[in-house]
Coordinates of C-alpha atoms in Angstrom, one line a residue:
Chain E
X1 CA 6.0 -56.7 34.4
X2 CA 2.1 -57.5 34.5
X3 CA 1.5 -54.1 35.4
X4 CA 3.8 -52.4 32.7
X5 CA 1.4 -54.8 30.2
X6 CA -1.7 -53.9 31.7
X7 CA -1.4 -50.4 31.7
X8 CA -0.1 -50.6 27.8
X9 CA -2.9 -52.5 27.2
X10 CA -5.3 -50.0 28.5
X11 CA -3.3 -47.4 26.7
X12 CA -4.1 -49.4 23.6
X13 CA -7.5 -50.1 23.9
X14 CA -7.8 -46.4 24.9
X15 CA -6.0 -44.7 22.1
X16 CA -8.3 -46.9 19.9
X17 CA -11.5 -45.1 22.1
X18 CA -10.1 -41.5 21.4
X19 CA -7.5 -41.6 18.5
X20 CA -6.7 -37.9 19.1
X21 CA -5.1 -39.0 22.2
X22 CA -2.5 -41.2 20.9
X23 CA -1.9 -38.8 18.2
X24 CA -0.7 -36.1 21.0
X25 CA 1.4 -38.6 22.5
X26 CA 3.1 -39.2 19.3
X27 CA 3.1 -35.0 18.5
X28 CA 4.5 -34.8 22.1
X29 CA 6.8 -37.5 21.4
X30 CA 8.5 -35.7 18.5
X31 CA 8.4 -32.3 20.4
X32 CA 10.5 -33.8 22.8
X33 CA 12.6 -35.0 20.4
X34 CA 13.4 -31.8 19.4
X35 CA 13.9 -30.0 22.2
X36 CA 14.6 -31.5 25.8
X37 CA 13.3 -29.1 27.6
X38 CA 10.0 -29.7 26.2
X39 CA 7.2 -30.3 28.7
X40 CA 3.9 -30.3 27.8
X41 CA 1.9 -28.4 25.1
X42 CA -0.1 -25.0 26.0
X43 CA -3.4 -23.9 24.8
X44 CA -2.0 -20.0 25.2
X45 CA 0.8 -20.7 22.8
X46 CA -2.0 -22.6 20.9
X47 CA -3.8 -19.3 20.6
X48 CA -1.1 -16.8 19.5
X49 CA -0.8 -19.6 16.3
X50 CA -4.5 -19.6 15.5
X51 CA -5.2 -16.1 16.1
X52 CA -2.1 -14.0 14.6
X53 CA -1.8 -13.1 11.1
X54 CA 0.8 -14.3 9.0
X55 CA 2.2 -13.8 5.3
X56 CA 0.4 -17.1 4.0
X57 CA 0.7 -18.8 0.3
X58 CA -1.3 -16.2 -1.3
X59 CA 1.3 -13.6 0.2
X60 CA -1.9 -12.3 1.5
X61 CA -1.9 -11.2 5.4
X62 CA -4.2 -14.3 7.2
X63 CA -4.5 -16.5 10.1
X64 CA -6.8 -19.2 11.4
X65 CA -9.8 -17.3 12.2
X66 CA -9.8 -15.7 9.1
X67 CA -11.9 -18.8 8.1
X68 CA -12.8 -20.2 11.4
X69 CA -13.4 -16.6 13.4
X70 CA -12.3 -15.7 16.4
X71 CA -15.0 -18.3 18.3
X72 CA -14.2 -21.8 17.6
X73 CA -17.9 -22.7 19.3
X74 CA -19.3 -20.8 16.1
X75 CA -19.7 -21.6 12.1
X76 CA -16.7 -19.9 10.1
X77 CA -16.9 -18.9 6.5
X78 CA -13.8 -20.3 4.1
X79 CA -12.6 -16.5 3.1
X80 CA -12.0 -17.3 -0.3
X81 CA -15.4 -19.0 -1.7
X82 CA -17.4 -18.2 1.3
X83 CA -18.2 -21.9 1.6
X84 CA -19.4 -22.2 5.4
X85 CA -16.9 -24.0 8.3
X86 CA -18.8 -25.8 10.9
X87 CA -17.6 -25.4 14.3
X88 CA -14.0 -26.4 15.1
X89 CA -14.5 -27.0 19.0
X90 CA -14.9 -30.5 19.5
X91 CA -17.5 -28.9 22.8
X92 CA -19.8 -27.5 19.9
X93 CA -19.3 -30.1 17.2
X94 CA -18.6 -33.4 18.6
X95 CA -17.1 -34.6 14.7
X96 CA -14.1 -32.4 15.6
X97 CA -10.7 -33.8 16.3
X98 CA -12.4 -37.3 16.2
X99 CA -10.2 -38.8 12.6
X100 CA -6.6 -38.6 12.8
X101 CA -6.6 -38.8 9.2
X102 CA -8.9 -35.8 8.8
X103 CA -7.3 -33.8 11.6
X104 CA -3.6 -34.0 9.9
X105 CA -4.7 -33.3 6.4
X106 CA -6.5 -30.2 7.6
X107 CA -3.0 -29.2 9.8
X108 CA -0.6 -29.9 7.3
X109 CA -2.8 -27.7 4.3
X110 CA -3.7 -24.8 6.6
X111 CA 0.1 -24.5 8.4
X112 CA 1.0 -23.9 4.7
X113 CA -2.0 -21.7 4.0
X114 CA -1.4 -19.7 6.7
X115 CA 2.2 -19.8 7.7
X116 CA 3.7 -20.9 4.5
X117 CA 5.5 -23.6 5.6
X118 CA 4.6 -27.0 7.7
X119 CA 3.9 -26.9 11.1
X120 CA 6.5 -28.0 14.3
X121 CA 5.4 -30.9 16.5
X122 CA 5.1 -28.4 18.9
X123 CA 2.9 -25.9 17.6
X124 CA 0.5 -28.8 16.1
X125 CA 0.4 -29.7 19.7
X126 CA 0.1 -26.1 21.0
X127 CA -2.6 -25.5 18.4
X128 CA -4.7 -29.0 19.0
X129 CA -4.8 -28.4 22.8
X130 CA -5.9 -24.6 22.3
X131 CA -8.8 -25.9 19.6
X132 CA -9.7 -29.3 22.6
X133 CA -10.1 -27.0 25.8
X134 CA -12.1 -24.2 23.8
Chain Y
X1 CA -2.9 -58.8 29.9
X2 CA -2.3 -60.0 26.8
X3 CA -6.2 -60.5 25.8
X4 CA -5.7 -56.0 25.9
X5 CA -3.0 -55.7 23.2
X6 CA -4.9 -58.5 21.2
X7 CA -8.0 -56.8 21.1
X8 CA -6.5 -53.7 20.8
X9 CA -5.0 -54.7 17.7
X10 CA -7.2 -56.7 16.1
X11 CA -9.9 -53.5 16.5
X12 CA -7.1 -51.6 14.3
X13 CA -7.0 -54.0 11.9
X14 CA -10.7 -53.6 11.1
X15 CA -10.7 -50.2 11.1
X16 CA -10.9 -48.6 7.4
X17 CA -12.2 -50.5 4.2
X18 CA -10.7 -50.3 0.3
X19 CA -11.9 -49.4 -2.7
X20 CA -11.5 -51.6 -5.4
X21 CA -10.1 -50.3 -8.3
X22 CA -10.8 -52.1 -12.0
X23 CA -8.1 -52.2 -14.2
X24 CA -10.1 -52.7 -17.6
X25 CA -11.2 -48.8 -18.6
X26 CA -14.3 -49.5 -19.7
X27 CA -16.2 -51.8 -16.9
X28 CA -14.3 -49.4 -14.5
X29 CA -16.2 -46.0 -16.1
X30 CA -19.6 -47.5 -16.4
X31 CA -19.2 -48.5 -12.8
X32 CA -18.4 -45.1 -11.5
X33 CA -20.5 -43.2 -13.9
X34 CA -23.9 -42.8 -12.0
X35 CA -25.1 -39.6 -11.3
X36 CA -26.8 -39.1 -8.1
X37 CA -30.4 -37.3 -9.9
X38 CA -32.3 -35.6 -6.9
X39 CA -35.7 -35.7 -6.3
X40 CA -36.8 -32.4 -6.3
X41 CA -40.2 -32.8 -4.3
X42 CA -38.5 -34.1 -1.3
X43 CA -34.8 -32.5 -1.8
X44 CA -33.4 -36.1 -1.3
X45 CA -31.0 -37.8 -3.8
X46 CA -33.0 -40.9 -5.3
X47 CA -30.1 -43.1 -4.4
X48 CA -27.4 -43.5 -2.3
X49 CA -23.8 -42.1 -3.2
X50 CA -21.5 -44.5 -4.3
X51 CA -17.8 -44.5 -2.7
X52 CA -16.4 -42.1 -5.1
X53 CA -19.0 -39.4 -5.2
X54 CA -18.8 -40.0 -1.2
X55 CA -15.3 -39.2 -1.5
X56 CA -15.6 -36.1 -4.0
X57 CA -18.2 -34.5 -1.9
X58 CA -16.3 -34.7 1.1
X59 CA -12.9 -33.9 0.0
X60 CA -13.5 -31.3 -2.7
X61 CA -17.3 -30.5 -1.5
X62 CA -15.6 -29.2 2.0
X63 CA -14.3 -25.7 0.5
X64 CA -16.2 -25.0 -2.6
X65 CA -19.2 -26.7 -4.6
X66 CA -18.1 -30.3 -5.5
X67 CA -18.2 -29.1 -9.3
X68 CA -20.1 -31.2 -11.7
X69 CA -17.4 -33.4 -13.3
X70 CA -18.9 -32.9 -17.1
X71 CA -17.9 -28.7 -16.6
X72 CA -14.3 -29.4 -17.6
X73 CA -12.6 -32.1 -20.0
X74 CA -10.9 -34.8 -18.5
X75 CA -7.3 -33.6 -19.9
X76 CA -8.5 -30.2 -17.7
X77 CA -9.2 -32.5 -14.6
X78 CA -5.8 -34.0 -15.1
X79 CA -4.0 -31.3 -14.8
X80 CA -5.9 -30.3 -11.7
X81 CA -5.3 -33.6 -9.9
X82 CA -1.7 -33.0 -11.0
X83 CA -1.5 -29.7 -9.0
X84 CA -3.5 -30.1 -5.5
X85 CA -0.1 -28.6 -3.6
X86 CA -0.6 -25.4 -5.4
X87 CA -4.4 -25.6 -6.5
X88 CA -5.2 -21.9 -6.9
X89 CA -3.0 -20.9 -4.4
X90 CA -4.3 -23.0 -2.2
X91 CA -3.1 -26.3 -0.5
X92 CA -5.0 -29.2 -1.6
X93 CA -3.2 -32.0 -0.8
X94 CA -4.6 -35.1 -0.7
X95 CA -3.8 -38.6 0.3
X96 CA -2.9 -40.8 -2.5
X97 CA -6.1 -43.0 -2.2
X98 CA -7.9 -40.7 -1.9
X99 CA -6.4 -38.5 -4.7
X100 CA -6.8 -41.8 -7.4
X101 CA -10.5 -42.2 -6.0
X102 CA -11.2 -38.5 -7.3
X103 CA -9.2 -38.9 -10.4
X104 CA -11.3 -41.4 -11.5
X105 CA -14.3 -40.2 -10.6
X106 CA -13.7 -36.9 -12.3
X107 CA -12.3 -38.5 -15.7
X108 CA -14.5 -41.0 -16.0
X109 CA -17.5 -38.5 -15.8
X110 CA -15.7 -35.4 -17.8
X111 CA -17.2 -33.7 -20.4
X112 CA -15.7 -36.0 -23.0
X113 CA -16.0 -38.7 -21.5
X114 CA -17.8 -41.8 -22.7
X115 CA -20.7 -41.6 -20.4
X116 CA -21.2 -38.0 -19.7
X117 CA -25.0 -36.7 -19.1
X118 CA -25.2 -34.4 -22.3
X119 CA -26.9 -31.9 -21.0
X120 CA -23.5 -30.5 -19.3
X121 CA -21.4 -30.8 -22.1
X122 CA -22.0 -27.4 -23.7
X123 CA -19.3 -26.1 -21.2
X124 CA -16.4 -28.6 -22.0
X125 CA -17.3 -29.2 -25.2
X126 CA -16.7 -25.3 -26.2
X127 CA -13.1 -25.5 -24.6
X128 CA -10.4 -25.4 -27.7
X129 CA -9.0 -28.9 -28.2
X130 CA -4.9 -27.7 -27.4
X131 CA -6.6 -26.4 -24.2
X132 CA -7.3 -27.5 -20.6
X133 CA -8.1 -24.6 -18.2
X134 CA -8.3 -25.3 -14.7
X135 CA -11.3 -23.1 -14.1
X136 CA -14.6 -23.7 -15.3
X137 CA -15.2 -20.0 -15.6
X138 CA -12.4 -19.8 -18.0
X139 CA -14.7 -21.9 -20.7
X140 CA -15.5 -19.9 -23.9
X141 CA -19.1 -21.1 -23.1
X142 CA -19.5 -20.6 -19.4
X143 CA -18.0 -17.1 -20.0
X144 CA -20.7 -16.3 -22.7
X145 CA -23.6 -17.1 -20.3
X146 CA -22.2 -15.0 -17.9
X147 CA -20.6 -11.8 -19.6
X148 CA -23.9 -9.2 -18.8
X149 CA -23.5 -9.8 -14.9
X150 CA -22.3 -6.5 -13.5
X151 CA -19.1 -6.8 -11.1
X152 CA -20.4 -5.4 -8.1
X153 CA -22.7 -8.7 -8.1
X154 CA -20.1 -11.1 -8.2
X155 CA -18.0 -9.3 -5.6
X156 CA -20.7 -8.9 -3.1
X157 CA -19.6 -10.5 0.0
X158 CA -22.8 -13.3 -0.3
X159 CA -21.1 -14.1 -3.3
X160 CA -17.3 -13.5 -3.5
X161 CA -16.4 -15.0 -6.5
X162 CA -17.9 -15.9 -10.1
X163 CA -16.8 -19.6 -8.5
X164 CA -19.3 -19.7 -6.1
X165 CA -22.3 -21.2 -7.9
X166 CA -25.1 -22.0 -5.4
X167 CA -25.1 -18.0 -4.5
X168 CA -27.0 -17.6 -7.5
X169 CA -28.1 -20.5 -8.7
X170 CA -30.2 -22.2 -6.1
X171 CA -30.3 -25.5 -6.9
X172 CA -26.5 -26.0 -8.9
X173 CA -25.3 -28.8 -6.4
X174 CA -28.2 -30.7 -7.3
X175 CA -27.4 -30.2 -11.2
X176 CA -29.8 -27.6 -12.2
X177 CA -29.3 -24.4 -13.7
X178 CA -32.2 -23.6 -15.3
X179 CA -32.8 -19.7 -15.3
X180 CA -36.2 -20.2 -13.1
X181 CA -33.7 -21.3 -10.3
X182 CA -32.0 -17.9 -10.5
X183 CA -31.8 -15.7 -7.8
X184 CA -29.0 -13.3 -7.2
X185 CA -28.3 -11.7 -4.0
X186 CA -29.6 -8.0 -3.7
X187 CA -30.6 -8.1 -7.3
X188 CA -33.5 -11.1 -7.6
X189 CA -34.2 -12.8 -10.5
X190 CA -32.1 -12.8 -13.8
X191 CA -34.1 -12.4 -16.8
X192 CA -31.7 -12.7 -20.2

């Protein structure tokens, strides 16, 4: 019993060191949820969703590195008002993936963008371990 | 064992302030009416923002200009707010605190608004009263000002889009237009 409370208390006091992290756990949660078989998110299936192009809400063909190119270490471009996109890999831009907050507003409005439709447990998962190991 | 989970939580209780909101109109507008005027010699603002501009520059600021609020009416602003899911095509969603913080901000510093700076009103003020057009460039007076520039400009890829005002004007996130601060891409200065 002490050490189930210890380690949950690390956990805690962990999550609150690296938020991202408890967000997975709570993505990998509901991926299980949805399908038993799940076991563990993949940064290849991570980069067939950022890198292939979809009919998105314009009903324009884009995908991810439309606006954050092809190298996440690199400054994108928003393709629509040319606004620059600083880096998305947390390796080049430490700010990355740092506010759960942030990091679900920008999933939820480019899923939509993109795919046209919110994105699975899974592939926010997928997608969030491709952009981490970059 | 228990001291973890207790500092644990108490840590996530302090994390993330509030923003008071005023309920009385008026004290509320004069207190989010200040406009950040840069100092030009050193390119710094002269103050520090206050929680809503804070919040419009980060939000809005992070995929086009943060617009200057005076541009449009606040009936056009509104509207806007009303529509993030679908703003131009684009999802815009914010959080709901966030989305009132903006709100206000953008009202309370519209072009008809009580405390505008005047010197932005032209565009607003030339927008038919049984109107409220969601782009800027839409304004009977913003379109005047800009009815000479030849296509190919605007749709250069350095600019993209008539929307895109700091390709051409220099200095428009600061506030200033002025046609010394001019300079289109491939083409130079604009001389009307």
């Amino acid at each position: 019993m002490k050490k189930i409370l210890t380690i949950l208390g690390l956990f805690a006091v962990m999550g609150l060191a690296a938020p991202i992290d408890g967000y997975m756990q709570t993505l990998a949660a509901e991926a299980k949820k949805a399908d038993a078989g799940f076991s563990g998110f993949d940064a290849k299936r991570g980069e067939k969703i950022f890198t292939s192009e979809h009919i998105g809400k314009k009903g324009k063909s884009i995908s991810c590195a439309s606006c954050h190119t092809g190298d996440l270490k690199k400054a994108g471009e928003n393709t629509f008002t040319a606004k620059a996109i600083e880096p998305l890999s947390p390796k080049a831009n430490a700010k990355r993936l740092s506010d759960v907050k942030n990091v679900e507003k920008w999933l939820r409005r480019n899923f939509n963008d993109v795919y046209n439709r919110e994105g699975s447990a899974l592939e926010k998962g997928d997608v969030l371990t491709y952009i981490q190991n970059y | 064992m228990k001291k973890y989970l207790i500092m644990a939580l108490s840590a996530a209780t302090l994390i993330g302030g509030a923003v008071l909101f005023a309920d009385d109109d008026e004290r509320y507008e004069k207190r989010v009416y200040e406009h950040s005027k840069t100092n030009m010699q050193t390119n710094t603002p002269k103050r520090a923002l206050n929680e809503f501009e804070k919040t419009y520059q980060k939000e809005c600021g992070s995929c086009h200009m943060a617009y200057q609020p005076e541009f449009l009416p606040k009936r056009s602003w509104n509207k806007m707010m009303e529509g993030l899911d679908n703003h131009f095509e684009v999802d815009a969603t914010l959080d709901p605190k966030d989305r009132k913080t903006i709100l206000a901000y953008l009202t309370s510093n519209a072009g008809d608004s009580k405390y505008r700076s005047k010197h932005f009103s032209k565009m607003s003020n030339s927008v038919a009263k049984d109107e409220a057009p969601l782009r800027i460039s839409e304004t009977p007076y913003f379109i005047k000002e800009h009815r000479k520039i030849p296509k190919r400009l605007i749709e250069q890829k350095e600019v993209k889009s008539i929307a895109n005002c700091t390709a051409c004007h220099t200095t428009a996130d600061k506030g200033i237009y002025s046609e010394r601060a001019i300079k289109i891409p491939n083409y130079g200065r604009w001389d009307d």
